[in-house]
Amino acid sequence: MKHLLSLEHLSAADMHAILKRVSAFKSRRADHARPLSGQTWAMIFSKSSTRTRVSFEVGIHELGGRPLFLNAGDIQLGRGEPIRDTARVLGRMVHGAVIRTYAQADVDEFARFSGIPTVNALTDEEHPCQILTDIYTFEERRGPITGKVVTFVGDGACNVPASWIWAAAKLGFELRIAAPPAYQPPAELLARAGGRVVCEADPLKAAAGADLLYTDVWVSMGREAEAEARLRELGAYQINAAVVQAAKPGALVMHCLPAYRGKEIDEATFEAHADTIFTQAENRLHVQKGILDWLVSV
Ligand code: CP
Ligand code: NVA
């Protein structure tokens, strides 16, 4: 049984196996294979979503399956039914599950008890579908990411940089994280992942010669109570003209979205790189079809 629970548990070979399926799905959107034919996939979401929800609903449908969107607050899970019981019920009714929630342990538990392929559609700890898409988008424009330099600017301790850390270790590129000390990734994660990851307090130093500049919101879902402090403490960690100027000429700028202009990225930089950023958003659809196809293939 294959799952996509985290990039920690995906080998480089698995990542390549997923990414190599994507171009066929992207170029032949109307008449590609239908590996989910006759299947129903549950999508259990405890947090807001635009891109992930729509790309999985459309993707499951275009692969021949039926998406069943379940707002976690609308099912008995939201009234305290244990995850392991929800998992054992759904595992007898549907063919796969896509879950967005808070604790990584909850997605792992669902996978263990349901007996159906399970996808992490974002937890507090990781966002693997996003980072696989970002890598596909980078390689579509610039070739293999191995050996390149990726600089993340912003909250270096949230889910998105954590998935980048695992990707860097497995695919062999340099990852630099520009964040104040309190927003750098946990030392335990860095030690466990290995790879070339540099944490740096100065965003201009971190951006020097980078092939890709990347940012994410300063206030992740579930952290709203800390918003005021985060906006103050992360104020200097914005992708703007000075940061772009420090990077390699022609460096790509990406944002997983949603974007807050004037905070993690300024308006002019966002709009100058909007084509890359919205291609990145579109590619969620194509890459997640690759993920689903990989999950159900033997
Ligand atoms: N990037 C991303 O996951 O967007 P959503 O929160 O809209 O799904
Ligand atoms: N770090 C962000 C990612 C949003 C796609 C969050 O968790 O809210």
GROMACS .gro file of C-alpha atoms and ligand atoms in nm:
model
  314
    1MET     CA    1   0.000   0.000   0.000
    2LYS     CA    2   0.153   0.333  -0.107
    3HIS     CA    3   0.084   0.664   0.071
    4LEU     CA    4   0.212   1.019   0.035
    5LEU     CA    5   0.234   1.126   0.398
    6SER     CA    6   0.556   1.328   0.395
    7LEU     CA    7   0.864   1.384   0.181
    8GLU     CA    8   1.061   1.231   0.467
    9HIS     CA    9   0.920   0.894   0.370
   10LEU     CA   10   0.954   0.937  -0.006
   11SER     CA   11   1.279   0.827  -0.170
   12ALA     CA   12   1.444   1.021  -0.453
   13ALA     CA   13   1.342   0.733  -0.682
   14ASP     CA   14   0.977   0.773  -0.574
   15MET     CA   15   0.994   1.148  -0.639
   16HIS     CA   16   1.134   1.089  -0.986
   17ALA     CA   17   0.869   0.820  -1.049
   18ILE     CA   18   0.595   1.071  -0.965
   19LEU     CA   19   0.746   1.365  -1.155
   20LYS     CA   20   0.809   1.168  -1.472
   21ARG     CA   21   0.434   1.096  -1.505
   22VAL     CA   22   0.334   1.462  -1.494
   23SER     CA   23   0.414   1.589  -1.845
   24ALA     CA   24   0.179   1.334  -2.005
   25PHE     CA   25  -0.104   1.451  -1.778
   26LYS     CA   26  -0.027   1.816  -1.849
   27SER     CA   27   0.009   1.791  -2.226
   28ARG     CA   28  -0.285   1.555  -2.290
   29ARG     CA   29  -0.533   1.682  -2.034
   30ALA     CA   30  -0.840   1.579  -2.234
   31ASP     CA   31  -0.746   1.222  -2.329
   32HIS     CA   32  -0.499   1.075  -2.083
   33ALA     CA   33  -0.535   0.749  -1.887
   34ARG     CA   34  -0.811   0.713  -1.624
   35PRO     CA   35  -0.641   0.512  -1.345
   36LEU     CA   36  -0.910   0.603  -1.086
   37SER     CA   37  -1.194   0.478  -1.303
   38GLY     CA   38  -1.484   0.360  -1.085
   39GLN     CA   39  -1.319   0.483  -0.763
   40THR     CA   40  -1.440   0.728  -0.497
   41TRP     CA   41  -1.178   0.932  -0.306
   42ALA     CA   42  -1.262   1.108   0.021
   43MET     CA   43  -1.116   1.455   0.077
   44ILE     CA   44  -1.126   1.536   0.450
   45PHE     CA   45  -1.034   1.900   0.518
   46SER     CA   46  -1.004   2.065   0.862
   47LYS     CA   47  -0.845   2.385   0.725
   48SER     CA   48  -0.929   2.631   0.446
   49SER     CA   49  -0.809   2.562   0.092
   50THR     CA   50  -0.850   2.696  -0.260
   51ARG     CA   51  -0.572   2.540  -0.470
   52THR     CA   52  -0.542   2.204  -0.299
   53ARG     CA   53  -0.914   2.143  -0.280
   54VAL     CA   54  -0.992   2.243  -0.639
   55SER     CA   55  -0.688   2.072  -0.792
   56PHE     CA   56  -0.763   1.743  -0.614
   57GLU     CA   57  -1.137   1.757  -0.692
   58VAL     CA   58  -1.072   1.828  -1.061
   59GLY     CA   59  -0.778   1.588  -1.078
   60ILE     CA   60  -0.964   1.293  -0.925
   61HIS     CA   61  -1.254   1.359  -1.164
   62GLU     CA   62  -1.026   1.382  -1.470
   63LEU     CA   63  -0.857   1.054  -1.370
   64GLY     CA   64  -1.199   0.883  -1.386
   65GLY     CA   65  -1.278   0.891  -1.014
   66ARG     CA   66  -1.531   1.069  -0.794
   67PRO     CA   67  -1.410   1.313  -0.527
   68LEU     CA   68  -1.615   1.320  -0.206
   69PHE     CA   69  -1.540   1.644  -0.021
   70LEU     CA   70  -1.590   1.616   0.355
   71ASN     CA   71  -1.549   1.926   0.568
   72ALA     CA   72  -1.412   1.774   0.889
   73GLY     CA   73  -1.652   1.992   1.089
   74ASP     CA   74  -1.953   1.841   0.910
   75ILE     CA   75  -1.878   1.475   0.981
   76GLN     CA   76  -1.869   1.299   1.319
   77LEU     CA   77  -1.491   1.348   1.331
   78GLY     CA   78  -1.568   1.711   1.417
   79ARG     CA   79  -1.773   1.592   1.718
   80GLY     CA   80  -1.495   1.377   1.852
   81GLU     CA   81  -1.524   1.043   1.670
   82PRO     CA   82  -1.172   0.897   1.681
   83ILE     CA   83  -0.961   0.916   1.366
   84ARG     CA   84  -0.899   0.543   1.376
   85ASP     CA   85  -1.274   0.473   1.369
   86THR     CA   86  -1.336   0.725   1.089
   87ALA     CA   87  -1.049   0.563   0.899
   88ARG     CA   88  -1.185   0.209   0.943
   89VAL     CA   89  -1.531   0.317   0.821
   90LEU     CA   90  -1.406   0.511   0.518
   91GLY     CA   91  -1.158   0.236   0.435
   92ARG     CA   92  -1.454   0.004   0.373
   93MET     CA   93  -1.634   0.253   0.149
   94VAL     CA   94  -1.387   0.458  -0.053
   95HIS     CA   95  -1.069   0.382  -0.245
   96GLY     CA   96  -0.836   0.658  -0.123
   97ALA     CA   97  -0.819   0.967   0.099
   98VAL     CA   98  -0.673   1.317   0.075
   99ILE     CA   99  -0.645   1.486   0.415
  100ARG     CA  100  -0.569   1.845   0.522
  101THR     CA  101  -0.541   1.888   0.896
  102TYR     CA  102  -0.326   2.008   1.187
  103ALA     CA  103  -0.127   1.719   1.337
  104GLN     CA  104   0.086   1.500   1.110
  105ALA     CA  105   0.015   1.213   1.352
  106ASP     CA  106  -0.353   1.228   1.254
  107VAL     CA  107  -0.279   1.170   0.884
  108ASP     CA  108  -0.036   0.892   0.972
  109GLU     CA  109  -0.300   0.729   1.195
  110PHE     CA  110  -0.564   0.754   0.922
  111ALA     CA  111  -0.329   0.582   0.677
  112ARG     CA  112  -0.250   0.305   0.925
  113PHE     CA  113  -0.612   0.225   1.012
  114SER     CA  114  -0.791   0.287   0.682
  115GLY     CA  115  -0.597   0.047   0.461
  116ILE     CA  116  -0.639   0.283   0.163
  117PRO     CA  117  -0.386   0.510  -0.010
  118THR     CA  118  -0.369   0.834   0.189
  119VAL     CA  119  -0.232   1.174   0.083
  120ASN     CA  120  -0.114   1.454   0.310
  121ALA     CA  121  -0.276   1.766   0.162
  122LEU     CA  122  -0.103   1.985   0.428
  123THR     CA  123  -0.040   1.939   0.796
  124ASP     CA  124   0.134   2.169   1.045
  125GLU     CA  125   0.450   1.970   0.971
  126GLU     CA  126   0.460   1.920   0.594
  127HIS     CA  127   0.309   2.014   0.257
  128PRO     CA  128   0.452   1.745   0.027
  129CYS     CA  129   0.215   1.795  -0.271
  130GLN     CA  130   0.314   2.161  -0.284
  131ILE     CA  131   0.688   2.102  -0.286
  132LEU     CA  132   0.670   1.823  -0.546
  133THR     CA  133   0.480   2.073  -0.762
  134ASP     CA  134   0.738   2.345  -0.700
  135ILE     CA  135   1.018   2.112  -0.805
  136TYR     CA  136   0.827   2.013  -1.120
  137THR     CA  137   0.770   2.383  -1.200
  138PHE     CA  138   1.137   2.467  -1.143
  139GLU     CA  139   1.255   2.179  -1.363
  140GLU     CA  140   1.001   2.265  -1.636
  141ARG     CA  141   1.173   2.605  -1.671
  142ARG     CA  142   1.532   2.547  -1.564
  143GLY     CA  143   1.613   2.174  -1.589
  144PRO     CA  144   1.722   1.943  -1.305
  145ILE     CA  145   1.713   2.102  -0.957
  146THR     CA  146   2.005   1.886  -0.838
  147GLY     CA  147   2.306   2.109  -0.774
  148LYS     CA  148   2.101   2.432  -0.775
  149VAL     CA  149   2.050   2.683  -0.491
  150VAL     CA  150   1.701   2.741  -0.348
  151THR     CA  151   1.650   3.026  -0.099
  152PHE     CA  152   1.342   3.033   0.123
  153VAL     CA  153   1.270   3.372   0.285
  154GLY     CA  154   1.019   3.405   0.572
  155ASP     CA  155   0.884   3.170   0.840
  156GLY     CA  156   1.146   2.897   0.816
  157ALA     CA  157   0.979   2.686   1.085
  158CYS     CA  158   0.650   2.605   0.911
  159ASN     CA  159   0.530   2.315   0.693
  160VAL     CA  160   0.648   2.444   0.353
  161PRO     CA  161   1.020   2.488   0.439
  162ALA     CA  162   1.010   2.154   0.626
  163SER     CA  163   0.910   1.975   0.304
  164TRP     CA  164   1.180   2.173   0.116
  165ILE     CA  165   1.436   2.046   0.370
  166TRP     CA  166   1.351   1.683   0.294
  167ALA     CA  167   1.351   1.750  -0.081
  168ALA     CA  168   1.697   1.913  -0.061
  169ALA     CA  169   1.839   1.619   0.128
  170LYS     CA  170   1.698   1.365  -0.118
  171LEU     CA  171   1.745   1.545  -0.450
  172GLY     CA  172   2.085   1.704  -0.377
  173PHE     CA  173   2.036   2.080  -0.404
  174GLU     CA  174   2.141   2.353  -0.162
  175LEU     CA  175   1.862   2.501   0.049
  176ARG     CA  176   1.913   2.830   0.230
  177ILE     CA  177   1.659   2.947   0.484
  178ALA     CA  178   1.652   3.318   0.564
  179ALA     CA  179   1.465   3.366   0.890
  180PRO     CA  180   1.522   3.523   1.232
  181PRO     CA  181   1.652   3.271   1.489
  182ALA     CA  182   1.308   3.206   1.643
  183TYR     CA  183   1.167   3.117   1.299
  184GLN     CA  184   1.441   2.882   1.184
  185PRO     CA  185   1.363   2.512   1.144
  186PRO     CA  186   1.406   2.291   1.452
  187ALA     CA  187   1.765   2.166   1.492
  188GLU     CA  188   1.629   1.813   1.535
  189LEU     CA  189   1.466   1.825   1.189
  190LEU     CA  190   1.785   1.956   1.026
  191ALA     CA  191   1.992   1.683   1.190
  192ARG     CA  192   1.747   1.410   1.090
  193ALA     CA  193   1.719   1.526   0.728
  194GLY     CA  194   2.087   1.598   0.657
  195GLY     CA  195   2.167   1.745   0.317
  196ARG     CA  196   2.299   2.093   0.239
  197VAL     CA  197   2.073   2.325   0.438
  198VAL     CA  198   2.203   2.662   0.556
  199CYS     CA  199   2.007   2.878   0.803
  200GLU     CA  200   2.090   3.247   0.774
  201ALA     CA  201   1.954   3.559   0.945
  202ASP     CA  202   2.042   3.795   0.657
  203PRO     CA  203   1.805   3.756   0.358
  204LEU     CA  204   2.047   3.925   0.117
  205LYS     CA  205   2.328   3.686   0.209
  206ALA     CA  206   2.091   3.391   0.178
  207ALA     CA  207   1.974   3.509  -0.165
  208ALA     CA  208   2.323   3.562  -0.312
  209GLY     CA  209   2.348   3.371  -0.641
  210ALA     CA  210   2.028   3.171  -0.579
  211ASP     CA  211   1.851   2.998  -0.870
  212LEU     CA  212   1.511   3.010  -0.698
  213LEU     CA  213   1.367   3.251  -0.441
  214TYR     CA  214   1.067   3.118  -0.252
  215THR     CA  215   0.833   3.245   0.015
  216ASP     CA  216   0.517   3.153   0.204
  217VAL     CA  217   0.282   3.337   0.440
  218TRP     CA  218   0.419   3.469   0.770
  219VAL     CA  219   0.107   3.351   0.953
  220SER     CA  220   0.023   2.989   0.874
  221MET     CA  221  -0.322   2.843   0.933
  222GLY     CA  222  -0.363   2.774   1.303
  223ARG     CA  223  -0.115   3.049   1.404
  224GLU     CA  224  -0.359   3.339   1.382
  225ALA     CA  225  -0.327   3.420   1.755
  226GLU     CA  226   0.043   3.501   1.696
  227ALA     CA  227  -0.026   3.724   1.394
  228GLU     CA  228   0.074   4.055   1.550
  229ALA     CA  229   0.410   3.928   1.677
  230ARG     CA  230   0.481   3.742   1.353
  231LEU     CA  231   0.417   4.046   1.134
  232ARG     CA  232   0.655   4.245   1.353
  233GLU     CA  233   0.929   3.984   1.388
  234LEU     CA  234   0.928   3.868   1.024
  235GLY     CA  235   0.905   4.222   0.880
  236ALA     CA  236   1.255   4.211   0.729
  237TYR     CA  237   1.202   3.871   0.562
  238GLN     CA  238   1.031   3.983   0.242
  239ILE     CA  239   1.110   3.897  -0.119
  240ASN     CA  240   1.151   4.236  -0.287
  241ALA     CA  241   1.370   4.408  -0.547
  242ALA     CA  242   1.680   4.401  -0.323
  243VAL     CA  243   1.649   4.026  -0.262
  244VAL     CA  244   1.588   3.956  -0.633
  245GLN     CA  245   1.888   4.175  -0.719
  246ALA     CA  246   2.109   3.960  -0.491
  247ALA     CA  247   2.000   3.634  -0.660
  248LYS     CA  248   2.134   3.491  -0.986
  249PRO     CA  249   2.023   3.698  -1.290
  250GLY     CA  250   1.701   3.537  -1.417
  251ALA     CA  251   1.633   3.359  -1.087
  252LEU     CA  252   1.280   3.227  -1.054
  253VAL     CA  253   1.052   3.364  -0.781
  254MET     CA  254   0.784   3.134  -0.644
  255HIS     CA  255   0.510   3.160  -0.383
  256CYS     CA  256   0.289   2.868  -0.281
  257LEU     CA  257  -0.006   3.113  -0.235
  258PRO     CA  258  -0.216   3.265  -0.091
  259ALA     CA  259   0.005   3.579  -0.104
  260TYR     CA  260  -0.009   3.880   0.123
  261ARG     CA  261   0.141   4.172  -0.070
  262GLY     CA  262   0.355   4.406   0.135
  263LYS     CA  263   0.428   4.126   0.382
  264GLU     CA  264   0.625   3.819   0.262
  265ILE     CA  265   0.651   3.963  -0.093
  266ASP     CA  266   0.604   4.313  -0.231
  267GLU     CA  267   0.346   4.394  -0.496
  268ALA     CA  268   0.592   4.477  -0.777
  269THR     CA  269   0.797   4.158  -0.729
  270PHE     CA  270   0.483   3.945  -0.710
  271GLU     CA  271   0.342   4.089  -1.033
  272ALA     CA  272   0.678   4.069  -1.214
  273HIS     CA  273   0.684   3.695  -1.139
  274ALA     CA  274   0.310   3.626  -1.164
  275ASP     CA  275   0.350   3.398  -1.466
  276THR     CA  276   0.578   3.162  -1.273
  277ILE     CA  277   0.364   3.182  -0.959
  278PHE     CA  278   0.036   3.102  -1.135
  279THR     CA  279   0.196   2.828  -1.345
  280GLN     CA  280   0.312   2.685  -1.012
  281ALA     CA  281  -0.051   2.700  -0.891
  282GLU     CA  282  -0.178   2.535  -1.213
  283ASN     CA  283   0.081   2.263  -1.183
  284ARG     CA  284  -0.078   2.147  -0.857
  285LEU     CA  285  -0.342   1.985  -1.077
  286HIS     CA  286  -0.098   1.807  -1.307
  287VAL     CA  287   0.148   1.697  -1.037
  288GLN     CA  288  -0.124   1.565  -0.809
  289LYS     CA  289  -0.256   1.356  -1.098
  290GLY     CA  290   0.097   1.213  -1.114
  291ILE     CA  291   0.083   1.146  -0.738
  292LEU     CA  292  -0.256   0.972  -0.760
  293ASP     CA  293  -0.147   0.765  -1.060
  294TRP     CA  294   0.171   0.662  -0.875
  295LEU     CA  295  -0.030   0.569  -0.564
  296VAL     CA  296  -0.261   0.329  -0.746
  297SER     CA  297  -0.001   0.176  -0.976
  298VAL     CA  298   0.171  -0.146  -0.869
  299CP      N1  299  -0.082   2.647  -0.167
  299CP      C1  300  -0.193   2.589  -0.116
  299CP      O1  301  -0.189   2.478  -0.063
  299CP      O2  302  -0.306   2.662  -0.133
  299CP      P1  303  -0.447   2.633  -0.064
  299CP      O3  304  -0.431   2.658   0.084
  299CP      O4  305  -0.541   2.731  -0.128
  299CP      O5  306  -0.487   2.491  -0.091
  300NVA     N1  307   0.234   2.761   0.560
  300NVA     C1  308   0.103   2.786   0.505
  300NVA     C2  309   0.086   2.719   0.372
  300NVA     C3  310  -0.043   2.753   0.302
  300NVA     C4  311  -0.059   2.679   0.172
  300NVA     C5  312  -0.004   2.739   0.603
  300NVA     O1  313   0.013   2.632   0.662
  300NVA     O2  314  -0.104   2.810   0.620
   0.00000   0.00000   0.00000
